[in-house]
PDB file of C-alpha atoms in Angstrom:
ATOM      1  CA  UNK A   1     -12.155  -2.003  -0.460  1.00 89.00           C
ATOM      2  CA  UNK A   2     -11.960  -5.386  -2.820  1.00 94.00           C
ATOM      3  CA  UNK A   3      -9.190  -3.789  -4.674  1.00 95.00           C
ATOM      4  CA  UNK A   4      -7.561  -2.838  -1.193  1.00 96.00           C
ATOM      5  CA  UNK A   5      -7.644  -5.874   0.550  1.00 96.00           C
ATOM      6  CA  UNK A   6      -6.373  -7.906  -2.588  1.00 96.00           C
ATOM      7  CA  UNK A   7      -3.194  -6.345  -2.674  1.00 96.00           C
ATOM      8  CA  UNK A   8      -2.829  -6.334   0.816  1.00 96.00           C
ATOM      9  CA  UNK A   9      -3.194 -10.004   0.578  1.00 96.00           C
ATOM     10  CA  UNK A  10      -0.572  -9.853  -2.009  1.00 96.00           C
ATOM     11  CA  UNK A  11       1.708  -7.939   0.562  1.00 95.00           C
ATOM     12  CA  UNK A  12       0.985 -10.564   3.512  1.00 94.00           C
ATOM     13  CA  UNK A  13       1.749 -13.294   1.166  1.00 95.00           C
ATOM     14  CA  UNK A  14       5.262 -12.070   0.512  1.00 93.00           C
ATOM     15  CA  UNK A  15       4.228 -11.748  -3.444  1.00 95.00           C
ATOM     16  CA  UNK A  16       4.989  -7.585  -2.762  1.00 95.00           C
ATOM     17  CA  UNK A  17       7.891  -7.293  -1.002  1.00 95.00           C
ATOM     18  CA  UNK A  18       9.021  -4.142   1.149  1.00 95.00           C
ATOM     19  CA  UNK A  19      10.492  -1.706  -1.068  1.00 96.00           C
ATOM     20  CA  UNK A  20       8.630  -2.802  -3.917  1.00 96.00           C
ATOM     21  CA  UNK A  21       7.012   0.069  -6.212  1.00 96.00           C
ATOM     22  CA  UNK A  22       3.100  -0.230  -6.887  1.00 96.00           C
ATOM     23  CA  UNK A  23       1.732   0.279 -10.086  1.00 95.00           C
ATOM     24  CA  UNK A  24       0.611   3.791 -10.716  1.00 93.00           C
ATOM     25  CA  UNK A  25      -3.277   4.321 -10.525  1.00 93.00           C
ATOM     26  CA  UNK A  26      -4.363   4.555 -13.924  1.00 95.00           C
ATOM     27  CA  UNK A  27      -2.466   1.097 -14.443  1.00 96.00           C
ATOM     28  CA  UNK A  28      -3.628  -0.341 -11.114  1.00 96.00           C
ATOM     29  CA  UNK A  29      -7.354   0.157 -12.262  1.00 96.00           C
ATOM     30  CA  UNK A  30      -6.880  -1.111 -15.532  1.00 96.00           C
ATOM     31  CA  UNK A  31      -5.227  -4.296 -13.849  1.00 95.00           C
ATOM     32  CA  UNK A  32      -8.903  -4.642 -11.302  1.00 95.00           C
ATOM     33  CA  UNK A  33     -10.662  -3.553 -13.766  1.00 96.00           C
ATOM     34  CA  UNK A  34     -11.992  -0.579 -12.013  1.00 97.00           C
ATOM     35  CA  UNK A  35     -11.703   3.376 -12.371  1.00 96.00           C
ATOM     36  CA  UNK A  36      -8.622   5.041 -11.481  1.00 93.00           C
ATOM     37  CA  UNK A  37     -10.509   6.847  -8.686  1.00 96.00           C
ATOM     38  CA  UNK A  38     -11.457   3.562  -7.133  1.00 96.00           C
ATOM     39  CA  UNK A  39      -7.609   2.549  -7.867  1.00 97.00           C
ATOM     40  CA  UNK A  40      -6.789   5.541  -5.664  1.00 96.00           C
ATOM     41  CA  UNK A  41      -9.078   4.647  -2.610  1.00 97.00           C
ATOM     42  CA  UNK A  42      -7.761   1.598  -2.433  1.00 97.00           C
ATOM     43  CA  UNK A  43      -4.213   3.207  -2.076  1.00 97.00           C
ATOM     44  CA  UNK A  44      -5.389   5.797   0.059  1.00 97.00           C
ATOM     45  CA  UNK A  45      -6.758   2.712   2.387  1.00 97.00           C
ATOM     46  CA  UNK A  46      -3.340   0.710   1.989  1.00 97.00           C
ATOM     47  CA  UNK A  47      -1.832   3.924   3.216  1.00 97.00           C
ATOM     48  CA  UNK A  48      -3.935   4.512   6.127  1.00 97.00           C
ATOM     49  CA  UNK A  49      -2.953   0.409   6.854  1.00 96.00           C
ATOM     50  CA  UNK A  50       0.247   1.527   6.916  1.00 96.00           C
ATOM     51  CA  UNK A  51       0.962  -0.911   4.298  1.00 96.00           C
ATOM     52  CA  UNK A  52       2.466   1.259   1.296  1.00 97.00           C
ATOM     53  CA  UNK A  53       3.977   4.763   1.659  1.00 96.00           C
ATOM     54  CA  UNK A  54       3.500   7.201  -1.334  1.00 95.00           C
ATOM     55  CA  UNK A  55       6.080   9.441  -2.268  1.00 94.00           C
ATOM     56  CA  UNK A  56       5.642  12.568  -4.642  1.00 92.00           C
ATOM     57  CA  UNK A  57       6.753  12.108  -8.099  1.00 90.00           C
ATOM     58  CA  UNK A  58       8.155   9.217  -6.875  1.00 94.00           C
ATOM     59  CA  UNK A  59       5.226   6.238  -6.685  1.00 95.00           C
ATOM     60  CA  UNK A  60       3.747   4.501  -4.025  1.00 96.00           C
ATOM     61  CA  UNK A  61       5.805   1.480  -2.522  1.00 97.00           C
ATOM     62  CA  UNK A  62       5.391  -1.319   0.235  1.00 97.00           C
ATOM     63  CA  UNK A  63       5.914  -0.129   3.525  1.00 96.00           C
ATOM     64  CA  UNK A  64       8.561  -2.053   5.387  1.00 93.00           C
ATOM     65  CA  UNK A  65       7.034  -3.714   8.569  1.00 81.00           C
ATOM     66  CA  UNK A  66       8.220  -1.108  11.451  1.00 72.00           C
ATOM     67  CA  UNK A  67      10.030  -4.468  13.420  1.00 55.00           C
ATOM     68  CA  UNK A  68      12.938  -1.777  14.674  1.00 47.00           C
ATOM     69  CA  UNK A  69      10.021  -0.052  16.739  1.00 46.00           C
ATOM     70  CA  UNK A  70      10.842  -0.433  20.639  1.00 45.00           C
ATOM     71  CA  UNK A  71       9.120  -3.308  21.852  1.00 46.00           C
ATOM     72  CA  UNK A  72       8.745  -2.085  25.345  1.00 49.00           C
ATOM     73  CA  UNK A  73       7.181   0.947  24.954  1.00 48.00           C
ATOM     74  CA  UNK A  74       9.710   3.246  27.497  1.00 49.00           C
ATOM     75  CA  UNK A  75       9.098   1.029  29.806  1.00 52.00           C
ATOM     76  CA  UNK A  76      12.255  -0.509  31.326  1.00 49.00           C
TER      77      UNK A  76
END
């Protein structure tokens, strides 16, 4: 959860921008200092955030805030 909300942080602070690519796990738990498999819940929390987006053989990037959302929610 420590690793989670650390690079969330990082995301809120503008030091990850949308679009940028995480590291991958192994190299995300070497940077913490934790084991891949805690590297991987913390992505798997940042996803449920809806903070990064993971895409297969691809990598796991920041989200980009959903601002073109309707703001009125059908509601005229």
């Amino acid at each position: 959860m420590q690793v989670a909300d650390h690079i969330a942080a990082r995301i809120a602070s503008g030091e990850l921008s949308p679009g940028a690519r995480l590291p991958g796990e192994r190299d995300l738990g070497a940077e913490y200092g934790v084991a891949y498999l805690t590297a991987r819940r913390a992505v798997r929390e940042l996803r449920e955030r809806g903070l990064v987006v993971t895409l297969p053989a691809k990598g796991t990037f920041v989200a980009y805030p959903e601002a073109d959302e309707p703001a009125n929610d059908g509601q005229e």
